[in-house]
Coordinates of C-alpha atoms and ligand atoms in Angstrom, one line a residue:
M281 CA 0.0 0.0 0.0
S282 CA 1.3 3.4 -0.6
K283 CA -0.4 6.4 0.9
P284 CA -1.3 9.2 -1.5
R285 CA 1.2 11.9 -1.2
G286 CA 2.8 14.5 -3.6
I287 CA 1.9 15.1 -7.2
L288 CA 0.5 12.1 -9.0
K289 CA 2.9 11.3 -11.8
R290 CA 1.2 11.6 -15.1
T291 CA 2.4 8.3 -16.5
L292 CA 1.9 7.2 -20.1
P293 CA 0.8 3.6 -20.6
R294 CA 3.4 1.1 -21.8
G295 CA 3.6 1.0 -25.6
W296 CA 2.1 4.5 -25.8
N297 CA 4.3 5.3 -28.7
R298 CA 2.7 2.5 -30.7
I299 CA -0.9 3.7 -30.1
M300 CA -0.3 7.5 -30.3
P301 CA -0.6 8.9 -33.9
S302 CA 3.0 9.3 -35.1
R303 CA 4.5 12.5 -36.4
K304 CA 5.6 12.2 -40.0
P305 CA 9.2 13.3 -40.4
E306 CA 8.4 14.7 -43.8
T307 CA 6.1 17.3 -42.3
R308 CA 9.0 19.2 -40.9
I309 CA 10.9 19.1 -44.1
D310 CA 7.9 20.5 -45.9
F311 CA 7.6 23.3 -43.4
C312 CA 11.3 24.3 -43.8
D313 CA 11.0 24.1 -47.6
N314 CA 7.9 26.4 -47.7
F315 CA 9.5 28.8 -45.3
M316 CA 12.5 29.3 -47.5
A317 CA 10.4 29.5 -50.6
E318 CA 8.2 32.3 -49.1
T319 CA 11.1 34.4 -47.8
P320 CA 12.2 37.2 -50.1
P321 CA 15.9 36.7 -50.8
N322 CA 17.1 40.1 -49.8
R323 CA 14.7 40.9 -46.9
Y324 CA 17.4 41.2 -44.3
F325 CA 20.3 42.0 -46.5
R326 CA 21.2 45.7 -46.9
G327 CA 24.9 45.5 -47.6
R328 CA 27.6 47.3 -45.7
P329 CA 27.4 51.2 -45.5
E330 CA 30.6 51.5 -47.6
S331 CA 29.2 49.2 -50.3
P332 CA 27.5 50.7 -53.4
M333 CA 24.7 48.2 -52.6
Y334 CA 24.1 50.0 -49.2
V335 CA 20.6 51.4 -48.7
E336 CA 20.2 53.8 -45.8
P337 CA 17.3 52.7 -43.4
V338 CA 14.3 55.0 -43.5
A339 CA 14.4 55.7 -39.7
T340 CA 18.0 56.8 -39.8
R341 CA 17.2 59.2 -42.7
N342 CA 14.3 60.8 -40.8
F343 CA 16.4 61.4 -37.6
F344 CA 19.1 63.3 -39.4
R345 CA 16.5 65.4 -41.3
K346 CA 14.9 66.4 -38.0
W347 CA 18.3 67.1 -36.3
N348 CA 19.3 69.5 -39.1
Q349 CA 16.0 71.4 -38.7
L350 CA 16.9 72.3 -35.0
S351 CA 18.5 75.7 -34.1
R352 CA 22.1 75.7 -32.8
L353 CA 20.8 76.5 -29.3
Q354 CA 18.3 73.6 -29.3
R355 CA 21.0 71.2 -30.5
S356 CA 23.4 72.4 -27.7
L357 CA 20.7 71.9 -25.1
V358 CA 20.0 68.4 -26.2
L359 CA 23.7 67.6 -26.2
V360 CA 24.2 69.0 -22.6
I361 CA 21.3 66.9 -21.3
L362 CA 22.7 63.8 -22.9
I363 CA 26.2 64.5 -21.4
L364 CA 24.7 65.0 -17.9
I365 CA 22.8 61.7 -18.2
A366 CA 26.0 60.0 -19.2
I367 CA 28.0 61.5 -16.3
F368 CA 25.3 60.5 -13.8
C369 CA 25.2 56.9 -15.1
F370 CA 29.0 56.7 -14.9
M371 CA 29.1 58.0 -11.2
Y372 CA 26.4 55.6 -10.1
G373 CA 28.2 52.7 -11.6
L374 CA 31.5 53.7 -10.0
S375 CA 29.9 54.1 -6.5
S376 CA 28.4 50.6 -6.7
A377 CA 31.8 49.2 -7.7
I378 CA 33.8 50.8 -4.8
S379 CA 31.3 50.4 -2.0
P380 CA 30.0 46.9 -2.6
P381 CA 29.2 45.6 0.9
K382 CA 26.2 47.8 1.8
V383 CA 24.9 48.4 -1.7
L384 CA 25.5 44.9 -3.0
A385 CA 24.4 43.3 0.2
A386 CA 21.2 45.2 0.1
R387 CA 20.8 44.5 -3.5
S388 CA 21.6 40.8 -3.3
K389 CA 19.3 40.6 -0.3
M390 CA 16.6 42.2 -2.4
M391 CA 17.4 39.7 -5.2
K392 CA 17.5 36.8 -2.8
N393 CA 14.3 37.9 -1.2
S394 CA 12.7 38.3 -4.5
S395 CA 13.9 34.9 -5.7
L396 CA 12.8 33.5 -2.3
L397 CA 9.5 35.1 -2.7
L398 CA 9.2 33.7 -6.2
K399 CA 10.1 30.2 -4.8
M400 CA 7.5 30.6 -2.1
K401 CA 4.9 31.8 -4.5
K402 CA 5.7 28.8 -6.7
A403 CA 5.6 26.5 -3.7
A404 CA 2.3 28.0 -2.7
V405 CA 0.8 27.5 -6.1
S406 CA 2.1 23.9 -6.4
S407 CA 1.1 23.1 -2.8
E408 CA -2.4 24.3 -3.7
K409 CA -2.2 22.0 -6.7
D410 CA -0.9 19.1 -4.6
K411 CA -3.3 19.5 -1.7
K412 CA -5.6 16.9 -3.0
N413 CA -2.8 14.3 -3.1
I414 CA -0.9 15.1 0.2
V415 CA -1.6 13.5 3.5
L416 CA -0.5 16.1 6.1
Y417 CA 0.3 14.5 9.5
E418 CA -0.5 16.3 12.7
T419 CA 1.2 15.3 15.9
D420 CA -1.7 15.1 18.4
F421 CA -0.1 16.0 21.7
S422 CA -3.4 15.8 23.5
Q423 CA -3.2 12.0 23.1
R424 CA 0.2 11.6 24.7
P425 CA 0.5 9.4 27.8
I426 CA 0.6 11.0 31.3
F427 CA 3.3 9.7 33.6
T428 CA 2.8 10.1 37.3
G429 CA 5.8 8.3 38.7
P430 CA 6.0 5.0 40.6
S431 CA 2.8 3.6 41.9
N432 CA 4.1 0.7 44.1
A433 CA 7.2 -0.6 45.8
Q434 CA 8.5 -2.6 42.9
Q435 CA 8.3 0.4 40.6
Y436 CA 9.9 2.5 43.2
A437 CA 12.8 0.1 43.5
V438 CA 13.4 0.2 39.7
V439 CA 13.3 4.0 39.8
Q440 CA 16.0 3.9 42.5
S441 CA 18.1 1.6 40.2
F442 CA 17.8 4.1 37.4
K443 CA 18.8 7.0 39.6
H444 CA 21.8 5.0 40.8
A445 CA 22.9 4.3 37.3
W446 CA 22.3 7.9 36.2
K447 CA 24.3 9.3 39.1
G448 CA 27.3 7.0 38.4
Y449 CA 27.2 8.0 34.7
K450 CA 26.8 11.7 35.6
E451 CA 29.8 11.7 38.0
H452 CA 32.2 9.6 35.9
A453 CA 31.2 9.7 32.2
W454 CA 28.8 12.6 31.6
G455 CA 28.6 13.5 27.9
H456 CA 30.4 10.2 26.8
D457 CA 28.6 7.3 25.3
N458 CA 29.0 4.7 28.2
L459 CA 30.0 4.5 31.8
K460 CA 32.6 2.0 32.8
P461 CA 31.2 1.6 36.3
V462 CA 34.0 -0.4 37.9
S463 CA 36.9 1.7 36.9
G464 CA 34.7 4.9 37.1
S465 CA 35.8 6.0 33.6
A466 CA 34.1 6.7 30.3
Y467 CA 33.9 4.9 26.9
D468 CA 33.1 6.6 23.6
W469 CA 31.8 4.6 20.6
F470 CA 30.2 7.3 18.5
A471 CA 30.8 10.3 20.8
L472 CA 27.2 11.2 20.9
G473 CA 26.5 11.1 24.6
L474 CA 24.6 7.9 23.9
T475 CA 23.6 7.1 27.5
I476 CA 21.9 10.5 28.0
V477 CA 20.0 10.4 24.7
D478 CA 19.0 6.7 24.8
S479 CA 17.8 6.7 28.4
L480 CA 16.1 10.2 28.6
D481 CA 12.6 8.9 27.8
T482 CA 13.0 6.3 30.6
A483 CA 13.6 9.1 33.0
Y484 CA 10.5 10.9 31.7
I485 CA 8.3 7.8 32.0
M486 CA 9.6 7.3 35.6
G487 CA 8.7 10.9 36.4
L488 CA 12.3 11.8 37.1
T489 CA 12.0 15.5 36.4
E490 CA 15.5 16.5 37.6
E491 CA 17.3 13.8 35.6
F492 CA 15.2 14.6 32.6
E493 CA 16.0 18.3 32.7
E494 CA 19.7 17.6 33.1
G495 CA 19.6 15.4 30.0
R496 CA 17.5 17.8 28.0
E497 CA 19.9 20.7 28.7
W498 CA 22.8 18.5 27.5
I499 CA 21.0 17.6 24.3
K500 CA 20.0 21.1 23.7
N501 CA 23.5 22.6 24.2
E502 CA 26.0 19.8 23.5
L503 CA 24.5 17.3 21.2
V504 CA 25.9 18.0 17.7
F505 CA 26.2 15.9 14.6
T506 CA 29.0 17.8 12.9
K507 CA 31.9 15.7 14.1
N508 CA 34.1 14.1 11.4
K509 CA 33.4 10.6 12.8
N510 CA 32.0 7.3 11.6
V511 CA 29.0 6.0 13.4
N512 CA 26.9 2.8 12.8
F513 CA 23.8 3.8 10.8
F514 CA 21.5 1.4 12.6
E515 CA 22.7 1.9 16.1
T516 CA 22.5 5.7 15.7
T517 CA 19.1 5.5 14.3
I518 CA 17.6 3.3 17.0
R519 CA 19.4 4.8 20.0
V520 CA 19.5 8.5 19.0
L521 CA 17.0 9.3 16.3
G522 CA 14.3 7.0 17.9
A523 CA 14.9 8.5 21.3
L524 CA 14.7 12.1 20.1
L525 CA 11.4 11.4 18.4
T526 CA 9.9 9.8 21.5
N527 CA 11.0 12.7 23.6
Y528 CA 9.4 15.0 21.1
H529 CA 6.1 13.1 21.3
F530 CA 6.1 12.9 25.0
T531 CA 6.9 16.6 25.6
G532 CA 6.0 18.5 22.5
D533 CA 9.4 20.2 22.8
N534 CA 10.4 21.3 19.3
M535 CA 14.1 21.2 20.2
F536 CA 14.0 17.4 20.1
L537 CA 12.4 17.4 16.6
E538 CA 15.0 19.9 15.3
K539 CA 17.8 17.6 16.5
A540 CA 16.1 14.6 15.0
K541 CA 15.7 16.4 11.7
D542 CA 19.4 17.4 11.6
L543 CA 20.4 13.9 12.4
G544 CA 18.0 12.3 10.0
E545 CA 19.2 14.5 7.1
R546 CA 22.8 13.4 7.9
L547 CA 21.9 9.7 8.2
M548 CA 20.1 9.8 4.8
T549 CA 23.5 9.6 3.1
A550 CA 23.5 5.9 4.0
F551 CA 20.8 5.2 1.4
A552 CA 23.0 6.6 -1.4
S553 CA 24.2 3.1 -2.5
P554 CA 23.6 1.8 -6.0
S555 CA 20.8 -0.4 -4.7
G556 CA 19.3 1.9 -2.1
I557 CA 20.2 -0.7 0.6
P558 CA 21.9 1.4 3.2
Y559 CA 25.6 1.3 3.9
S560 CA 26.4 0.3 7.5
D561 CA 28.6 3.3 8.4
V562 CA 28.0 7.0 8.1
N563 CA 30.3 9.9 8.8
L564 CA 27.7 12.4 10.1
G565 CA 30.0 15.5 9.8
A566 CA 31.2 14.7 6.3
R567 CA 27.9 13.2 5.2
T568 CA 29.5 10.2 3.6
A569 CA 28.7 6.5 3.9
H570 CA 30.4 3.2 3.3
V571 CA 30.4 -0.5 4.0
P572 CA 32.1 -1.7 7.2
E573 CA 35.9 -2.0 7.1
W574 CA 35.8 -5.8 7.4
S575 CA 33.2 -6.6 4.7
H576 CA 31.4 -5.6 1.5
Y577 CA 28.1 -6.4 3.2
S578 CA 25.5 -4.6 5.4
T579 CA 23.7 -6.6 8.1
T580 CA 20.1 -7.5 7.2
A581 CA 18.7 -6.7 10.6
E582 CA 20.4 -3.3 10.6
I583 CA 19.1 -2.1 7.2
S584 CA 15.6 -3.3 8.0
T585 CA 15.3 -1.8 11.5
V586 CA 15.3 1.9 10.8
Q587 CA 11.9 2.1 9.2
L588 CA 9.8 3.0 12.3
E589 CA 12.1 5.8 13.1
F590 CA 12.5 7.2 9.5
R591 CA 8.7 7.0 8.9
E592 CA 8.0 8.8 12.1
L593 CA 10.5 11.5 11.3
S594 CA 8.8 12.1 8.0
R595 CA 5.4 12.3 9.6
A596 CA 6.5 14.6 12.4
T597 CA 8.2 17.0 9.9
N598 CA 5.8 16.4 7.0
N599 CA 8.7 15.7 4.7
P600 CA 8.3 12.3 2.9
I601 CA 12.0 11.9 2.0
F602 CA 12.9 9.9 5.1
E603 CA 10.0 7.5 5.0
D604 CA 10.4 7.0 1.2
A605 CA 14.0 6.0 1.4
A606 CA 13.5 3.6 4.3
A607 CA 10.3 2.1 3.0
A608 CA 12.0 1.5 -0.4
V609 CA 14.4 -0.8 1.5
S610 CA 11.5 -2.9 2.9
E611 CA 10.0 -3.0 -0.5
K612 CA 13.3 -4.2 -2.0
L613 CA 13.6 -6.9 0.7
H614 CA 10.0 -8.0 -0.1
Q615 CA 11.0 -8.6 -3.7
L616 CA 14.1 -10.7 -2.9
P617 CA 13.9 -14.5 -2.8
K618 CA 13.9 -16.0 0.7
K619 CA 13.7 -19.4 2.4
H620 CA 10.0 -19.5 3.3
G621 CA 10.2 -15.8 4.5
L622 CA 13.6 -16.3 6.3
V623 CA 16.5 -14.1 5.3
P624 CA 20.3 -14.5 5.3
I625 CA 22.0 -12.1 7.7
F626 CA 24.1 -10.2 5.2
I627 CA 23.1 -8.1 2.1
N628 CA 25.3 -6.3 -0.4
P629 CA 24.4 -2.6 -0.7
N630 CA 26.0 -2.4 -4.2
T631 CA 24.1 -5.3 -5.8
G632 CA 21.1 -5.3 -3.5
H633 CA 21.3 -9.1 -3.0
F634 CA 21.6 -11.3 0.0
L635 CA 24.9 -13.1 0.6
P636 CA 23.9 -16.6 -0.5
H637 CA 24.0 -19.3 2.2
A638 CA 24.7 -16.8 5.0
T639 CA 23.4 -17.8 8.5
I640 CA 19.7 -17.7 9.0
T641 CA 18.8 -16.8 12.6
L642 CA 16.4 -14.9 14.7
G643 CA 19.3 -13.9 16.9
A644 CA 22.2 -11.5 16.1
R645 CA 22.0 -9.8 12.7
G646 CA 18.6 -11.3 11.8
D647 CA 16.3 -10.6 14.8
S648 CA 14.7 -7.2 14.2
Y649 CA 14.1 -7.8 10.5
Y650 CA 11.1 -9.9 11.6
E651 CA 10.2 -7.6 14.5
Y652 CA 9.9 -4.5 12.1
L653 CA 7.8 -6.4 9.5
L654 CA 5.1 -6.7 12.1
K655 CA 5.7 -3.3 13.8
Q656 CA 5.7 -1.3 10.6
W657 CA 2.4 -2.9 9.6
I658 CA 1.0 -1.8 13.0
Q659 CA 2.6 1.6 12.9
T660 CA 0.8 2.3 9.6
G661 CA -2.6 1.4 10.9
K662 CA -2.3 -2.2 9.4
T663 CA -2.5 -0.8 5.9
I664 CA 0.7 -2.1 4.2
N665 CA -0.3 -5.7 3.9
Y666 CA 2.8 -7.0 2.2
L667 CA 4.6 -6.4 5.5
R668 CA 2.0 -8.5 7.4
D669 CA 2.2 -11.2 4.7
D670 CA 6.0 -11.4 4.8
Y671 CA 5.8 -11.6 8.6
L672 CA 3.2 -14.4 8.4
T673 CA 5.3 -16.3 5.9
A674 CA 8.5 -15.8 8.0
I675 CA 6.8 -17.1 11.2
E676 CA 5.7 -20.2 9.3
G677 CA 9.3 -20.5 8.1
V678 CA 10.4 -20.3 11.8
R679 CA 8.0 -23.0 12.7
E680 CA 9.2 -25.2 9.9
F681 CA 12.9 -24.8 9.8
L682 CA 14.0 -23.2 13.1
A683 CA 11.7 -24.3 16.0
R684 CA 12.6 -27.5 17.7
R685 CA 12.0 -29.2 21.1
S686 CA 14.8 -30.1 23.5
V687 CA 15.5 -33.4 25.0
P688 CA 14.3 -34.7 27.5
N689 CA 11.8 -32.1 28.5
K690 CA 10.6 -30.9 25.1
H691 CA 11.2 -27.2 25.7
L692 CA 10.4 -25.2 22.5
F693 CA 13.4 -23.2 21.3
I694 CA 14.5 -21.4 18.1
G695 CA 17.7 -22.6 16.5
E696 CA 19.7 -21.4 13.5
L697 CA 20.7 -22.6 10.0
T698 CA 24.4 -22.6 9.7
A699 CA 26.2 -20.5 7.1
G700 CA 27.2 -22.6 4.0
S701 CA 25.6 -26.0 4.9
E702 CA 22.3 -24.7 6.2
A703 CA 22.6 -27.4 8.8
F704 CA 20.4 -26.9 11.9
N705 CA 22.3 -25.5 14.9
P706 CA 20.5 -25.9 18.2
K707 CA 21.7 -22.6 19.7
M708 CA 19.6 -19.6 20.7
D709 CA 20.8 -16.1 21.4
H710 CA 19.3 -14.2 24.2
L711 CA 18.4 -11.7 21.5
T712 CA 15.8 -14.2 20.2
C713 CA 13.8 -13.8 23.4
F714 CA 12.2 -10.7 21.7
L715 CA 10.1 -13.2 19.7
P716 CA 7.5 -14.2 22.3
G717 CA 6.5 -10.6 22.8
T718 CA 6.4 -9.9 19.0
L719 CA 4.3 -13.1 18.4
A720 CA 1.9 -12.0 21.2
L721 CA 1.6 -8.5 19.7
G722 CA 0.8 -10.0 16.3
H723 CA -1.8 -12.2 17.8
A724 CA -3.4 -9.2 19.6
N725 CA -3.6 -7.6 16.1
G726 CA -5.5 -10.5 14.6
L727 CA -2.8 -13.0 13.6
P728 CA -3.3 -16.7 14.1
D729 CA -3.9 -18.3 17.5
W730 CA -0.9 -20.7 17.1
H731 CA 1.4 -17.6 17.2
M732 CA 0.2 -17.0 20.8
T733 CA 0.7 -20.6 21.7
M734 CA 4.2 -20.4 20.4
A735 CA 4.8 -17.2 22.3
E736 CA 3.7 -18.8 25.6
E737 CA 6.0 -21.8 25.1
L738 CA 8.9 -19.7 24.1
I739 CA 8.7 -17.3 26.9
N740 CA 8.8 -20.2 29.2
T741 CA 12.0 -21.4 27.6
C742 CA 13.5 -17.9 27.9
Y743 CA 12.6 -17.9 31.6
L744 CA 14.4 -21.3 32.0
T745 CA 17.6 -19.8 30.5
Y746 CA 17.6 -17.4 33.5
A747 CA 16.4 -19.9 36.1
A748 CA 19.2 -22.4 35.1
H749 CA 21.9 -20.2 36.7
P750 CA 22.7 -19.3 40.3
T751 CA 22.8 -15.6 39.3
F752 CA 19.3 -15.8 37.8
M753 CA 20.9 -14.2 34.8
A754 CA 20.7 -15.5 31.2
P755 CA 23.8 -16.1 29.1
E756 CA 24.4 -14.4 25.8
I757 CA 23.8 -17.8 24.0
T758 CA 22.1 -21.0 25.2
H759 CA 22.7 -24.4 23.5
F760 CA 20.0 -27.0 23.5
N761 CA 20.2 -30.7 23.6
I762 CA 18.4 -32.5 20.7
G763 CA 20.2 -35.8 21.0
S764 CA 20.2 -37.9 24.1
G765 CA 21.1 -36.9 27.6
T766 CA 19.6 -35.5 30.7
E767 CA 20.1 -31.7 30.4
D768 CA 17.8 -29.7 28.0
M769 CA 20.2 -26.8 27.8
F770 CA 23.8 -25.9 28.5
T771 CA 26.0 -22.8 28.4
K772 CA 29.5 -22.7 26.9
I773 CA 31.9 -20.6 28.8
A774 CA 32.6 -18.4 25.8
D775 CA 28.9 -17.5 25.7
A776 CA 28.3 -17.2 29.5
H777 CA 28.5 -13.4 29.7
S778 CA 25.5 -11.1 30.2
L779 CA 25.1 -7.6 29.0
L780 CA 21.9 -7.1 31.0
R781 CA 20.0 -7.3 27.7
P782 CA 16.3 -6.4 27.6
E783 CA 14.7 -9.0 25.3
F784 CA 13.2 -11.3 27.9
V785 CA 11.7 -8.5 30.1
E786 CA 10.5 -6.8 26.9
S787 CA 8.5 -9.9 26.0
L788 CA 7.3 -10.2 29.7
Y789 CA 6.0 -6.6 29.6
I790 CA 4.2 -7.0 26.2
M791 CA 2.7 -10.3 27.2
Y792 CA 1.7 -8.9 30.6
Q793 CA -0.1 -5.9 29.0
L794 CA -1.8 -8.2 26.5
T795 CA -2.9 -11.0 28.9
G796 CA -2.9 -9.5 32.4
N797 CA -1.1 -12.7 33.6
T798 CA 0.8 -11.7 36.7
T799 CA 3.2 -14.6 36.5
Y800 CA 5.1 -12.4 34.0
Q801 CA 5.5 -9.8 36.7
D802 CA 6.8 -12.4 39.1
W803 CA 9.3 -13.6 36.6
G804 CA 10.4 -10.0 36.0
W805 CA 10.9 -9.4 39.7
Q806 CA 13.2 -12.5 39.8
V807 CA 15.3 -11.1 36.9
Y808 CA 15.4 -7.7 38.6
M809 CA 16.7 -9.2 41.9
G810 CA 19.4 -11.1 40.0
I811 CA 20.6 -7.8 38.5
E812 CA 20.5 -6.0 41.8
K813 CA 22.5 -8.8 43.4
Y814 CA 25.2 -9.5 40.8
A815 CA 25.4 -6.5 38.5
R816 CA 25.0 -3.5 40.8
V817 CA 28.3 -1.9 41.7
A818 CA 29.2 1.3 43.6
K819 CA 29.1 3.5 40.5
G820 CA 26.3 1.9 38.4
Y821 CA 25.5 -1.4 36.9
T822 CA 27.9 -3.6 35.0
S823 CA 27.7 -6.4 32.4
V824 CA 29.1 -9.6 33.8
T825 CA 31.4 -12.2 32.4
N826 CA 29.9 -15.5 33.6
V827 CA 26.3 -16.1 34.7
K828 CA 27.2 -19.6 35.8
S829 CA 29.3 -18.4 38.7
D830 CA 27.8 -17.1 41.9
K831 CA 30.5 -14.5 42.0
P832 CA 30.5 -13.3 38.3
A833 CA 33.4 -11.0 37.4
P834 CA 32.3 -7.6 36.1
K835 CA 32.9 -6.6 32.5
D836 CA 33.2 -2.9 33.5
M837 CA 30.6 -1.7 31.0
M838 CA 27.1 -0.2 31.4
E839 CA 25.3 -0.6 28.1
T840 CA 22.9 2.2 27.1
F841 CA 20.1 -0.3 26.5
F842 CA 20.2 -1.3 30.2
L843 CA 18.7 2.1 31.0
S844 CA 16.8 2.6 27.8
E845 CA 15.2 -0.8 27.6
T846 CA 15.8 -3.2 30.6
L847 CA 14.9 -0.8 33.3
K848 CA 12.1 0.8 31.3
Y849 CA 10.4 -2.5 30.6
L850 CA 10.8 -3.6 34.2
Y851 CA 9.3 -0.3 35.4
L852 CA 6.4 -0.7 33.0
L853 CA 5.9 -4.4 33.8
F854 CA 5.5 -3.6 37.5
S855 CA 2.9 -0.8 36.9
D856 CA -0.5 -1.1 38.5
D857 CA -1.9 0.2 35.3
R858 CA -0.6 -2.1 32.6
F859 CA -1.8 0.2 29.8
T860 CA 0.4 3.2 30.8
I861 CA 1.8 2.9 27.3
D862 CA -1.2 1.5 25.4
L863 CA 0.0 -0.9 22.6
N864 CA -3.1 0.1 20.7
K865 CA -1.8 3.6 20.4
Y866 CA 2.0 3.1 20.5
V867 CA 4.4 0.9 18.7
I868 CA 7.6 0.4 20.7
T869 CA 10.8 0.5 18.7
T870 CA 13.5 -2.1 18.9
E871 CA 15.4 0.2 21.4
A872 CA 12.2 0.6 23.5
H873 CA 11.3 4.1 22.3
P874 CA 7.5 4.3 22.0
L875 CA 6.2 6.0 18.8
P876 CA 2.6 6.8 17.9
I877 CA 0.6 4.4 15.7
H878 CA -0.9 6.2 12.7
K879 CA -4.4 5.2 12.0
V880 CA -4.6 6.8 8.5
Ligands
DMJ1158 C1 19.2 -3.3 21.4 O1 20.1 -2.3 21.0 C2 18.2 -3.4 20.4 O2 17.1 -4.1 21.0 C3 18.6 -4.2 19.1 O3 17.6 -4.4 18.3 C4 19.4 -5.4 19.4 N1 19.6 -5.6 20.8 C5 20.0 -4.6 21.6 C6 19.9 -4.9 23.1 O4 20.1 -6.2 23.3

């Protein structure tokens, strides 16, 4: 579906040149011949004055006759007047040449203004013309959610955790991307103050006015996108652009929209590849984009997980360019051949084709492709049906090729197809735990009942990946047993770290809102207690190296998504009002920034 916008192109039907009456080439030759024939040969030729052929023009002859009839006085007066006019013109020209700043500035301003006026007039005329075809979006701030702060002890506890993290970041890493909470130092990835920007709407939702104002001031005064530095297109879109747009929607503060617009315009350069598939890296200051240093490929989940943000930017600014570029990527992906809706995790921005036989997974580099198929459909008021259809096909593909049951207890999990061989690999990233929430959201929007059954089974498996460890933390990757043996799942030491990722609590929150089942709150509380016990340090919260140990070593890194997502979802999960952010009105981005659903 494409919504009507802009001037409808007047397109001619295919083969129009065959059905239109053709112009005969001889017509033109006839015309030229006749023209030459009817033209008198000497009409414009008078010869040179010195030539005997020269004929003096009638007007010239009359002038000299009249001039000779004047008295000497009259002729002198005329000459004096002409000389005075010539002197005046010369002086005026000279003064313009030697004092350009004021005179020319004023003049060029006038010219600019007049050309600007002309442009505005033209724009007004064409906008009148276009009015019938344009959908103008209005941001309805009267509909925005009201946040009144914590309503119970569990929510209050999560707010205290956020404050603790914010304080550590403020004291040791303010203005940098991440806090290293053990060493009390800072880390910069893109040098965009990522923690402030990404977590500001969490502060707002929690009713933390002071923290919100501190962050807002920093964004207003310090956040610039002019640095000559490469950033990841996807990460910057989901963590910065998405966050700015949500803050704009929550507060109505235009400053956030202006920043979002500036950033969006700079990020647009990523789409300037031969295929329109975005490059992975963008230099925001130089406005250039390129593939990563290590590959010719972009990541499928990255290029397909910017559409909610770019569409919202277009609708908030009423400028379609952002949405058009991002939607064209989804349309392109729609056209490409897939394995029952499942996509390889790499795509070439130069050719626009997937890397053949790359890994197929709902974990790293594949995950949010599937998430944004559904969420884009919801964001656009369920009007772009190819997105829903691709999502439905993909979930069938998941059921057929990736979903298996473990031995001996038959826990449902989602494995991967290995690069090259496409052999089934019974490993599941923690990232894949976004899927139960997404399946439940689809079901709530009218998709098949078996999606919900799958969601309920999967969230149970995700819960077990936490409960299996003394820390009550889940590892980055869990391996499942599909042969013989007594353990359904195991964790390899290389995969045993935890970045305090949000996907499980995200699914808990969505499923709690949609079902009202308080077991999801209980599970969330267990996760929260594990974080408090094993990840809290004096200066914030840290990722940990080994969830299997009851004394896990810290990784000395506080990820921005811990504040942006994990704490936000926990806070919302524990709310007495489970519709604080109503999923009928808001679609929540992959980085947990709520954006309005458009019903048109
Ligand atoms: C977040 O940045 C986003 O959710 C992204 O889609 C992938 N995962 C991280 C957090 O785990």
